[in-house]
Coordinates of C-alpha atoms and ligand atoms in Angstrom, one line a residue:
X1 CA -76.9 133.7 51.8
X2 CA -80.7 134.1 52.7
X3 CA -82.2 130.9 53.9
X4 CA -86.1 130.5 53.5
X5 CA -88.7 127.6 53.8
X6 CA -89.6 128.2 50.3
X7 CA -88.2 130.6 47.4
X8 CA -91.4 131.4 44.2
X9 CA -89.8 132.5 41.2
X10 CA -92.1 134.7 39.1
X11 CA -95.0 136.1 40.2
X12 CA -97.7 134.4 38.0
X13 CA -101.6 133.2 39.4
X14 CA -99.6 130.1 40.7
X15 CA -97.1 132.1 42.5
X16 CA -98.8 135.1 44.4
X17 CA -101.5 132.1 45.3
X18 CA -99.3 129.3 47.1
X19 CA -96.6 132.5 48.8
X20 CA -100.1 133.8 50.4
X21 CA -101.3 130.0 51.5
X22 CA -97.8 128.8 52.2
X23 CA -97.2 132.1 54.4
X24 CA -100.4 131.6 56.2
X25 CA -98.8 127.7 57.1
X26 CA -96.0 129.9 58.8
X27 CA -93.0 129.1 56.3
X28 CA -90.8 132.1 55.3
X29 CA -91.1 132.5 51.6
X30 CA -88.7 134.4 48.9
X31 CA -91.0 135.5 45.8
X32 CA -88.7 137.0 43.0
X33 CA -90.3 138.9 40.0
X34 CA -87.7 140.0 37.5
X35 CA -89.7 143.4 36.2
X36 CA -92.1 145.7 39.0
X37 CA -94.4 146.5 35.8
X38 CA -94.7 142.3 36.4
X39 CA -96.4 142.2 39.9
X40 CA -99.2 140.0 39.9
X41 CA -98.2 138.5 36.4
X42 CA -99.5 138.4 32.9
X43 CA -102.6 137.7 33.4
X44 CA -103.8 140.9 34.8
X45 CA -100.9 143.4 33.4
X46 CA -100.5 142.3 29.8
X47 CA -103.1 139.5 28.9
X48 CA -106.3 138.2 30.1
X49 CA -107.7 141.6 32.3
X50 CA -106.2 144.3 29.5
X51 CA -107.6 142.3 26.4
X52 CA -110.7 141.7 28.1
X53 CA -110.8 145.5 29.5
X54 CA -110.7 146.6 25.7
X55 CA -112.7 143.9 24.2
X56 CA -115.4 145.5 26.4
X57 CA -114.7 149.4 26.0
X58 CA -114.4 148.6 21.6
X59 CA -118.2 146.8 22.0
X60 CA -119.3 150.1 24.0
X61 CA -118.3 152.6 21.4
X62 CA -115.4 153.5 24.0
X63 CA -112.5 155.7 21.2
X64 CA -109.5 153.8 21.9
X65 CA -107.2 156.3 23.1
X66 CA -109.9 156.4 25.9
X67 CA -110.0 152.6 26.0
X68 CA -106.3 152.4 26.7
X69 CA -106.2 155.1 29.4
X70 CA -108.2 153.1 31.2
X71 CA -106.9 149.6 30.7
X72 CA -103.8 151.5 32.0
X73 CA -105.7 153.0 35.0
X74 CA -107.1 149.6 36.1
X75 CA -104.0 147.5 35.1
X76 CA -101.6 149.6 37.4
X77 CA -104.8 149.7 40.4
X78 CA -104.4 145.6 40.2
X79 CA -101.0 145.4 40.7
X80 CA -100.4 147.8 42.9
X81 CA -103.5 145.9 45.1
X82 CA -101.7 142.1 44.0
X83 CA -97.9 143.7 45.2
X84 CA -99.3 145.2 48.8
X85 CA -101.0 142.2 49.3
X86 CA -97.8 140.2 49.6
X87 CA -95.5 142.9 50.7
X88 CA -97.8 143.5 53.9
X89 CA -97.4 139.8 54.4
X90 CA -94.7 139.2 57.5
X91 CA -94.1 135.5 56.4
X92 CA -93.1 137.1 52.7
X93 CA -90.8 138.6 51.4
X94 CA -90.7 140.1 47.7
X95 CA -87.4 140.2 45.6
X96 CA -87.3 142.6 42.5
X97 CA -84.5 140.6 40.5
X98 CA -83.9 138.0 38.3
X99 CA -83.5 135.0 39.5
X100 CA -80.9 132.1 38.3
X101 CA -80.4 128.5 39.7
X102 CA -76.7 127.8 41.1
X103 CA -77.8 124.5 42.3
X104 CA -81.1 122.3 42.9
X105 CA -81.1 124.6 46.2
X106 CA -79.4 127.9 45.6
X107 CA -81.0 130.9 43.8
X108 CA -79.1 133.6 42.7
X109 CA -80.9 136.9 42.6
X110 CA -79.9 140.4 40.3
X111 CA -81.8 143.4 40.7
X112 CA -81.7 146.6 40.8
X113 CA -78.4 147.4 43.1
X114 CA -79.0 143.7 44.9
X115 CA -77.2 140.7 44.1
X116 CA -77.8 137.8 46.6
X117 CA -77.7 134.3 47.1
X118 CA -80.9 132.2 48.4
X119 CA -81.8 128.6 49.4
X120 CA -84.9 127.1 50.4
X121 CA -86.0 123.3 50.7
X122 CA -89.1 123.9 48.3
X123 CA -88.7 126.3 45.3
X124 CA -91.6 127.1 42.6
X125 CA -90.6 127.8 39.5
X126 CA -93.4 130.1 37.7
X127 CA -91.8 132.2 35.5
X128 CA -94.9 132.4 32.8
X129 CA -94.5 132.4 28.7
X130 CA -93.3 134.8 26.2
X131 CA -93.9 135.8 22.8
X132 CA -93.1 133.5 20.2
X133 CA -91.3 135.7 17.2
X134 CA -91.3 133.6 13.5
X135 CA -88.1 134.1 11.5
X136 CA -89.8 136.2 9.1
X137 CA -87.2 138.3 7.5
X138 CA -87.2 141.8 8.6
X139 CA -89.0 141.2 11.8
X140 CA -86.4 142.6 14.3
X141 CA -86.0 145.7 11.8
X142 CA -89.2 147.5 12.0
X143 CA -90.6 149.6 14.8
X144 CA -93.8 148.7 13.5
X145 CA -94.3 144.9 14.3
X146 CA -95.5 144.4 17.9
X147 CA -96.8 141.1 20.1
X148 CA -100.0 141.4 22.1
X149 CA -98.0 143.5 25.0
X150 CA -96.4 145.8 22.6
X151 CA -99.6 146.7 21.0
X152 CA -101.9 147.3 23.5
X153 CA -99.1 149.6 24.7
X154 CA -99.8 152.1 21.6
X155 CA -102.2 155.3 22.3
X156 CA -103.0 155.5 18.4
X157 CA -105.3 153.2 16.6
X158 CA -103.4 151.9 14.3
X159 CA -105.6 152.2 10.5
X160 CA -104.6 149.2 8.8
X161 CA -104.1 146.2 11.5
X162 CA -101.9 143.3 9.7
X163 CA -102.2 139.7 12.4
X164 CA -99.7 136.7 11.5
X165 CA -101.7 133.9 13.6
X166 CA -105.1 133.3 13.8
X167 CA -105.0 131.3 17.1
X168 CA -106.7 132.5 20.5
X169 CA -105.0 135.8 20.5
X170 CA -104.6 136.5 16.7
X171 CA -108.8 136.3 16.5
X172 CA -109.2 138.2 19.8
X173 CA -106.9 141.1 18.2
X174 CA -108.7 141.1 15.3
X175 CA -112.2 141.1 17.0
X176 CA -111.3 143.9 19.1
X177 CA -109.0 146.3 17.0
X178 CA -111.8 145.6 14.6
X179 CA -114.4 147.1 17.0
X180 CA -112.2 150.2 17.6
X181 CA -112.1 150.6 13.8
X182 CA -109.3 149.1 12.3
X183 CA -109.3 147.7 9.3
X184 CA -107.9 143.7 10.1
X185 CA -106.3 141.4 8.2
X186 CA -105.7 137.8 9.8
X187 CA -102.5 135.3 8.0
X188 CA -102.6 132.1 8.7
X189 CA -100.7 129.0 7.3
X190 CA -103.6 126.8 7.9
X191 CA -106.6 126.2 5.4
X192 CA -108.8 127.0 7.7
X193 CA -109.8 128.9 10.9
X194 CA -109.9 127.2 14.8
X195 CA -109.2 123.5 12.8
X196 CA -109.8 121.6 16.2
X197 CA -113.5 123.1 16.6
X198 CA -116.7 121.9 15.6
X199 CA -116.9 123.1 11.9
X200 CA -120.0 124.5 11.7
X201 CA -119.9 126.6 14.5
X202 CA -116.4 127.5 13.0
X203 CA -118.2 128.6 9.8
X204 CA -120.4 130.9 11.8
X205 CA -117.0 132.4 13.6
X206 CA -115.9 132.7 9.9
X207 CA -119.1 134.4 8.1
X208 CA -119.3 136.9 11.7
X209 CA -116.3 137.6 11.6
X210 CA -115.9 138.4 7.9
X211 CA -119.2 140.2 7.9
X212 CA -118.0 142.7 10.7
X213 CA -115.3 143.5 8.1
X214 CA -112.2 141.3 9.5
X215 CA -110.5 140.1 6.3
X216 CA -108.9 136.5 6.5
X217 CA -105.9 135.0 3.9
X218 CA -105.9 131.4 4.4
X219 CA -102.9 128.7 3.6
X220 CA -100.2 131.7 3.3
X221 CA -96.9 132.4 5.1
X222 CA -95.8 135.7 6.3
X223 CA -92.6 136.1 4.3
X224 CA -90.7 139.2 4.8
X225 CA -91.7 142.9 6.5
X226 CA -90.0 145.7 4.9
X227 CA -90.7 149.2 5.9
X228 CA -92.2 151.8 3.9
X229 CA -92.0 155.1 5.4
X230 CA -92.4 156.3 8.9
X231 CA -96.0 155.2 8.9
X232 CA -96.4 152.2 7.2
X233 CA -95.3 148.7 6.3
X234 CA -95.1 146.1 4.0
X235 CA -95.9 142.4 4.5
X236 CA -94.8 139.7 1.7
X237 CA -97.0 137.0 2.0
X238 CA -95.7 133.0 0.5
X239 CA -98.9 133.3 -1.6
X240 CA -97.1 136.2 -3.8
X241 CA -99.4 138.4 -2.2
X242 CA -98.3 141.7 -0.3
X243 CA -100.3 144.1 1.6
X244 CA -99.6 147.3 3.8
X245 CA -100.6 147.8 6.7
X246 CA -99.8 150.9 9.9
X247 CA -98.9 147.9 12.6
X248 CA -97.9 144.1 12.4
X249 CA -99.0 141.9 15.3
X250 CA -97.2 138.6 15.8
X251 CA -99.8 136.1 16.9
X252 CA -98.0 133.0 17.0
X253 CA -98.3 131.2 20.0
X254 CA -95.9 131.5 22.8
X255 CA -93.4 130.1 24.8
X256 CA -92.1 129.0 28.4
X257 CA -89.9 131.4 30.2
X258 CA -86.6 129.4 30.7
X259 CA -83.9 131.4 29.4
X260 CA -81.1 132.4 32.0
X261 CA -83.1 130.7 34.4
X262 CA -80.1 128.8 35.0
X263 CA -82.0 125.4 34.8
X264 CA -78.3 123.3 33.4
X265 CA -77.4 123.5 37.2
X266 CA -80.4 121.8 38.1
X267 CA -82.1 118.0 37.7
X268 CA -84.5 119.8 36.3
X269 CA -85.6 118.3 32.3
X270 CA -87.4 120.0 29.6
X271 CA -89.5 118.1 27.3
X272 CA -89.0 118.2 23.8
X273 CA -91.6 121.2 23.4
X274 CA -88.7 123.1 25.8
X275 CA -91.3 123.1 28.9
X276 CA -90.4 122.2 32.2
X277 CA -90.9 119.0 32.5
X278 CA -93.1 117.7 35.8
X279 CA -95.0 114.2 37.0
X280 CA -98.8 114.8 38.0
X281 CA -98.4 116.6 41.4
X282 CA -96.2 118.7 39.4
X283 CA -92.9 118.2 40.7
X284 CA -90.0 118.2 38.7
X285 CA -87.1 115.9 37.7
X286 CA -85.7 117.8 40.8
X287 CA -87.3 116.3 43.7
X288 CA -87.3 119.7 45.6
X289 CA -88.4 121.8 42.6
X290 CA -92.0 122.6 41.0
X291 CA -93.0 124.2 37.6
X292 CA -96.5 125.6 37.9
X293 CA -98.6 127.6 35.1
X294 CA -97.6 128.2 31.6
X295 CA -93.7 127.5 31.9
X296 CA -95.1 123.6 32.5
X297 CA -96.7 123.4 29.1
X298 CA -100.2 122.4 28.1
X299 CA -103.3 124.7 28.5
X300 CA -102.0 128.6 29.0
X301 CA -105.0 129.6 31.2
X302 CA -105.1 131.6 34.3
X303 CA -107.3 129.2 36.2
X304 CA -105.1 126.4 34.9
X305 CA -102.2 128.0 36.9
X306 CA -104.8 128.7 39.6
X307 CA -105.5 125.2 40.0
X308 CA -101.8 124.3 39.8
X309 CA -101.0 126.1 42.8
X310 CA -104.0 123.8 44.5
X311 CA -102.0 120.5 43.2
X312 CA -99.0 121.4 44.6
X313 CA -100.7 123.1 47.9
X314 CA -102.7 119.3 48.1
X315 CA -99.2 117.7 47.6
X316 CA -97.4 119.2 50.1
X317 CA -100.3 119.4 53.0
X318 CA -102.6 116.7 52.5
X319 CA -103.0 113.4 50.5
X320 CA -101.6 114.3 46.9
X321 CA -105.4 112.7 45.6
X322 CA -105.5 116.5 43.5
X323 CA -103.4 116.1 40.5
X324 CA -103.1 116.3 36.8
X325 CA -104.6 113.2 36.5
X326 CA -107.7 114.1 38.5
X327 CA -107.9 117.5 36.3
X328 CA -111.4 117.1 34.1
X329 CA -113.6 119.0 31.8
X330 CA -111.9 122.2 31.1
X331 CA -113.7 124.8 30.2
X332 CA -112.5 127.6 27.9
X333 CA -113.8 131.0 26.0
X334 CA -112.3 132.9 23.1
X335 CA -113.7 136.3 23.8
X336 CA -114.7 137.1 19.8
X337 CA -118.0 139.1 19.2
X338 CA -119.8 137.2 20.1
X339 CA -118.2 134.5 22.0
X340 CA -116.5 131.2 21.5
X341 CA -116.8 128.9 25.0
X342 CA -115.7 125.4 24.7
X343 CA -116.1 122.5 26.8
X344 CA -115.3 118.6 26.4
X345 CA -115.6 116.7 22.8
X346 CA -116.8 118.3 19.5
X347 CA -119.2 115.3 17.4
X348 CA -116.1 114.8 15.5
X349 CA -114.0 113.9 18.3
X350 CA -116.1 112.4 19.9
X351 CA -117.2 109.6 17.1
X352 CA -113.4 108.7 16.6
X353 CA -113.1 108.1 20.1
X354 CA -116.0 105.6 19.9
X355 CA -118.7 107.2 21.2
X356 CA -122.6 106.4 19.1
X357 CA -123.6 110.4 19.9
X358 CA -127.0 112.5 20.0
X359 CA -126.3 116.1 19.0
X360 CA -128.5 119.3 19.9
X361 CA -128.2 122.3 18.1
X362 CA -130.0 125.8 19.0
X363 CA -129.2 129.2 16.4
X364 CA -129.5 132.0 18.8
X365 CA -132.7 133.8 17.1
X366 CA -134.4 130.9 18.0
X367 CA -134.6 132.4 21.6
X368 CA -136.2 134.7 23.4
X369 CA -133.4 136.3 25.1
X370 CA -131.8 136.9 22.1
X371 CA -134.2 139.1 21.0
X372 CA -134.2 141.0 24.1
X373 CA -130.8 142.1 23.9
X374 CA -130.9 142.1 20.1
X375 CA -128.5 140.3 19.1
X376 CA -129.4 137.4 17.3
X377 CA -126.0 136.2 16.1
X378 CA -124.3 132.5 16.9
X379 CA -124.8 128.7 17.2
X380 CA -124.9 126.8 20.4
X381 CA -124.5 122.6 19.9
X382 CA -123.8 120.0 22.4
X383 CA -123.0 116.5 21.9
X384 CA -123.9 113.2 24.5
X385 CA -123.6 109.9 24.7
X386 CA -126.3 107.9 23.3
X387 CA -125.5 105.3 25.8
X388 CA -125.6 106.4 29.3
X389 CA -126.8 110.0 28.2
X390 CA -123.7 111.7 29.5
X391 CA -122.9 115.0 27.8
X392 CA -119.6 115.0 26.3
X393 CA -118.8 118.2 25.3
X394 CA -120.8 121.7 24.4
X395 CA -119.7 124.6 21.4
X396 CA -121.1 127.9 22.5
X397 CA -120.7 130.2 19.9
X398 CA -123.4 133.2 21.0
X399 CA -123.9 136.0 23.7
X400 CA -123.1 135.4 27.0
X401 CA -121.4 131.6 26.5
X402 CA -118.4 132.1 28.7
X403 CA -120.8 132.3 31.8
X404 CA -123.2 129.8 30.3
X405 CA -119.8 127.1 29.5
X406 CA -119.8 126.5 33.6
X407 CA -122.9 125.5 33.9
X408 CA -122.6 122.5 31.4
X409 CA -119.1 122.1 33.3
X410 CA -120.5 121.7 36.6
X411 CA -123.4 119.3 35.2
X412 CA -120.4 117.1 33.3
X413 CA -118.2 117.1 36.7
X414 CA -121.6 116.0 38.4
X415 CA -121.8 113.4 36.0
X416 CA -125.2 114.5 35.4
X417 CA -127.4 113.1 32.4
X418 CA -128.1 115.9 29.9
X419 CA -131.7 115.5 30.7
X420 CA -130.1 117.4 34.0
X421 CA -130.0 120.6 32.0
X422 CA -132.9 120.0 29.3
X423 CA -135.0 119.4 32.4
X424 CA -134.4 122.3 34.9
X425 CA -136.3 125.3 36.0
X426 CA -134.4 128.2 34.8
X427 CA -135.9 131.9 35.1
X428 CA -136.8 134.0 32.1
X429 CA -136.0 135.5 29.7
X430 CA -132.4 134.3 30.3
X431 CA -129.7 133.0 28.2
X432 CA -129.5 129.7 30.1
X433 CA -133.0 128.2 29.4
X434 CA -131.6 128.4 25.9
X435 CA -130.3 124.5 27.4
X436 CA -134.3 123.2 27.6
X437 CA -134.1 123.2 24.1
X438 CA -130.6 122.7 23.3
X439 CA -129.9 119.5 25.8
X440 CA -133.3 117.9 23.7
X441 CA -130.6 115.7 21.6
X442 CA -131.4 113.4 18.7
Ligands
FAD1 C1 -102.9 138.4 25.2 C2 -103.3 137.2 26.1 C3 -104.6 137.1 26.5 C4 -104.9 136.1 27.4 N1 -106.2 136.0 27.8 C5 -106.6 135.0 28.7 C6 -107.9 135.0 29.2 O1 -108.8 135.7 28.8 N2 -108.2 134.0 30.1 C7 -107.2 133.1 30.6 O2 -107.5 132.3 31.4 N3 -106.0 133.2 30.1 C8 -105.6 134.1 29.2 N4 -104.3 134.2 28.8 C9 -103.3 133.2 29.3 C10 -102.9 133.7 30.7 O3 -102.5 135.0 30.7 C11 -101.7 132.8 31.2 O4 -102.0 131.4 31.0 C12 -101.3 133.1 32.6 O5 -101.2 134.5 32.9 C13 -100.1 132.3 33.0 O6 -99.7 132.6 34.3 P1 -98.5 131.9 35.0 O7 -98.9 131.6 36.4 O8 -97.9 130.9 34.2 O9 -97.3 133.0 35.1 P2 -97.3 134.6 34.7 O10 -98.4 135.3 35.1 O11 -96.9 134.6 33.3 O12 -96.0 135.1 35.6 C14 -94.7 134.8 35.4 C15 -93.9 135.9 36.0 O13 -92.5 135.4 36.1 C16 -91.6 136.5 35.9 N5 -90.3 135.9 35.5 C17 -90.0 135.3 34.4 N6 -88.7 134.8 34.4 C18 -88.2 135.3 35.7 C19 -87.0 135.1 36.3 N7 -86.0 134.5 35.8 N8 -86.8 135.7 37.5 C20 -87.9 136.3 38.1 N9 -89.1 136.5 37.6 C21 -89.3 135.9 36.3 C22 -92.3 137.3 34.8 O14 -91.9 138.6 34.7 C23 -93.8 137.1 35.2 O15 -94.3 138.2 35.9 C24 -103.9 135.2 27.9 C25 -102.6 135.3 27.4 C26 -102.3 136.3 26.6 C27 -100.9 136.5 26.1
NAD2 N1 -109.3 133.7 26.0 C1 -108.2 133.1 26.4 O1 -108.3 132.3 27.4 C2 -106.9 133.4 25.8 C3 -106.7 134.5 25.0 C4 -105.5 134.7 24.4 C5 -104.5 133.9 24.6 N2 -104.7 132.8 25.4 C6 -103.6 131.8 25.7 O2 -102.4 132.2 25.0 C7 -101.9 131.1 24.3 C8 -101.2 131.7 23.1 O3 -102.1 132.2 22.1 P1 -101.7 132.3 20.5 O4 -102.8 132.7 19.8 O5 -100.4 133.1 20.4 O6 -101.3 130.8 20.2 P2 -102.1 129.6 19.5 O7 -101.2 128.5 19.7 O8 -103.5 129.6 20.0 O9 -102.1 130.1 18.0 C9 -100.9 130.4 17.3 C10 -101.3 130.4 15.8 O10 -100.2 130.9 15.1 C11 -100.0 130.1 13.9 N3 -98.6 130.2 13.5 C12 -97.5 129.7 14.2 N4 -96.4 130.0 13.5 C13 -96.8 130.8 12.5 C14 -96.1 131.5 11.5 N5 -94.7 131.4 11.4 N6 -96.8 132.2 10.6 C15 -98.1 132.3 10.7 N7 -98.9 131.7 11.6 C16 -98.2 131.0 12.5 C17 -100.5 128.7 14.3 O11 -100.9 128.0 13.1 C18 -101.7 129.0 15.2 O12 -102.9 129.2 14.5 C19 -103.1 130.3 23.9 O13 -102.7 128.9 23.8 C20 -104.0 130.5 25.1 O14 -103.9 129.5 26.0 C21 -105.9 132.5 26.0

């Protein structure tokens, strides 16, 4: 048995962060990532830097076979650059093998040839999310249904794109296989698209989206998936409905890594949801043991699990005041063409909760930026409180939004009055003086 300070399972944002700051504090740390096609996590080989890679090359005319050759290129620079970082750290050391709780303190690790046993005082569970796969009959049975790893694996556009989901990564697909060419249709249950979002920004997604030849079917089930022939598929929808389609993605949601994690031999709960239960600094119903990023539930961002590894850093260093409590005004983007960033309350939100509101409202081609790069598509709106003039929250469907959604973030977390931004020099022509006409609120 291997004894360590501290042993990091999975080798998520959270994880690679704290072994690099705990290693620099001197303690010896164990960091165990089941698959070496894993190092450096999901963010940068499957999810956020891949996606984002080809929502860029399918806007610049990039074929996708050529698209994909280079997500691969960049995607296996990254972790290569995230695994040396950590291997040519003396204080670390980096198991390739699963790893399974024997006790509140033991780890048992199975990889390739190694079987071992570990204990540390501390140990970090941050073994991500996976794919969430609907019963719909004949799922497991074709070769042509994928999740959003699977199909960014495939060289070949696929024609005819079919999307179950129309959440974050079902529209994202969409947007971008659209751009490569495919012809997209999104399924989703609900009535409507994004139903949490200011709706007339959501009609603007809608009409964009539509308009750029992404087909939607509303209030509908997937049914059944039943191959065809060696190129196609069929999809049964609950409306009666069918339709064919070259590739099936399963967009619909995902879920926290726990299985064979061995978590019965542990104090350590799950909430009903099946996350890993933790208090505020993130600690678990173990005392000894944390859950950081996505396997803790709520927000599945990178920077969320970024900012974990701060909480539990501030919890075991210094005075604990970081927490998920003290977590405000989180900003996020869905990267659609153009953009969706969100920050804070839509109007609607924000008048159950109380508040008497001003709203401000700008369409794009009513500024001068936007007609220097041409596009003239999208809706910025913002909404503050008539009452001390605080802005509580900002929809910014247009070009450029998921830089522009930090600046109204760091004005909210300076408690700034919106007269902050409506007021302020900004340089031109620039997509940020858009907020000296969009923070004049009525
Ligand atoms: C398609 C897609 C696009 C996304 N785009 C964005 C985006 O643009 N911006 C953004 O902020 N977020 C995005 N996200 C969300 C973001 O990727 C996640 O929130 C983030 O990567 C979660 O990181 P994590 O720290 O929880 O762990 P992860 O990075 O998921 O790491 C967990 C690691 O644990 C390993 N592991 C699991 N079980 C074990 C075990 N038993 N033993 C050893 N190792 C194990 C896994 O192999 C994995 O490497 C996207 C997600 C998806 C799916
Ligand atoms: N830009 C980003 O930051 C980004 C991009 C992609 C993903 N992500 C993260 O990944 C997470 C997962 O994304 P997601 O889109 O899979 O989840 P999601 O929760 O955003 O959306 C899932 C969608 O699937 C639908 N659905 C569920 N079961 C269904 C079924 N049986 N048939 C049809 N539809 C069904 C739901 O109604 C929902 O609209 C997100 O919560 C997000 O945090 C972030």
């Amino acid at each position: 048995m291997q004894t360590f300070d501290a042993i990091i399972i999975g080798f998520g944002k959270a994880g690679k962060t704290l072994a690099g700051e705990l290693a620099d504090k001197d303690w010896k740390v164990a960091l165990v990532e089941k698959d070496p096609e894993m190092y450096g996590g999901t963010c940068i080989n499957i999810a956020c830097i891949p996606t984002k890679i080809l929502v860029h090359d399918g806007l610049n005319n990039i074929p996708y076979p050529d698209a994909i050759e280079r997500k691969n290129e960049v995607v296996e620079k990254l972790r290569a650059k995230n695994h040396k970082s950590l291997a040519d750290n003396e204080n670390v050391q980096i198991f390739t093998a699963a790893a399974k709780f024997l006790s509140d303190k033991e780890v048992k690790v199975t990889g390739d040839g190694l079987q071992e046993v570990l204990t540390a005082e501390h140990i970090f569970i941050n073994t991500g999310a996976t794919s969430n796969i609907p019963p719909i009959k004949g799922v497991n049975k074709s070769d042509k249904v994928y999740t959003s790893t699977t199909l960014i694996e495939l060289k070949k556009l696929p024609k005819k794109l079919a999307i179950v989901g129309a959440g974050y990564i079902g529209l994202e697909y969409a947007s971008m296989y659209n751009n490569f060419g495919a012809e997209v249709t999104v399924i989703t249950p609900e009535d409507e698209l994004l139903p949490h979002e200011d709706r007339e920004i959501v009609a603007e997604i809608q009409k964009e989206m539509e308009a750029q030849g992404v087909r939607f079917v509303f209030g509908s089930h997937a049914e059944e998936i039943t191959e065809q022939n060696s190129d196609s598929v069929t999809v049964t929808l609950s409306n009666g409905d069918s339709l064919t389609a070259n590739a099936v993605l399963l967009a619909t949601g995902r879920k926290p890594n726990v299985e064979g994690l061995g978590l019965e031999n542990t104090a350590v709960k799950l909430t009903d949801k099946g996350d890993i239960e933790v208090n505020e600094h993130l600690q678990t119903t173990a005392e000894n043991i944390w859950a950081m990023g996505d396997v803790k539930g709520g927000m599945q961002f990178t920077y969320i699990s970024l900012d974990d590894s701060r909480i539990v850093m501030d919890s075991l260093f210094s005075d604990g005041d970081r927490s998920l409590d003290s977590r405000k005004n989180i900003p996020y983007s869905v990267f659609i063409d153009p953009p969706l960033s969100r920050i804070g309350l839509t109007a609607k939100e924000a008048e159950e909760q109380g508040f008497d509101i001003m709203e401000g409202a700008l369409p794009i081609k009513a500024h001068p930026r936007a007609h220097v790069i041409n596009d003239l598509r999208g809706l910025f709106k913002v909404v503050v409180d008539q009452k001390t003039d605080r802005i509580l929250g900002a929809s910014l469907f247009g070009p450029e939004s998921p830089e522009l959604i930090n600046l109204v973030k760091l004005a909210m977390d300076l408690d700034a009055p919106s007269t902050f931004l409506r007021d302020q020099i900004y340089n031109h022509p620039v997509m940020s003086e858009a907020f000296n006409a969009l923070f004049d609120v009525k």
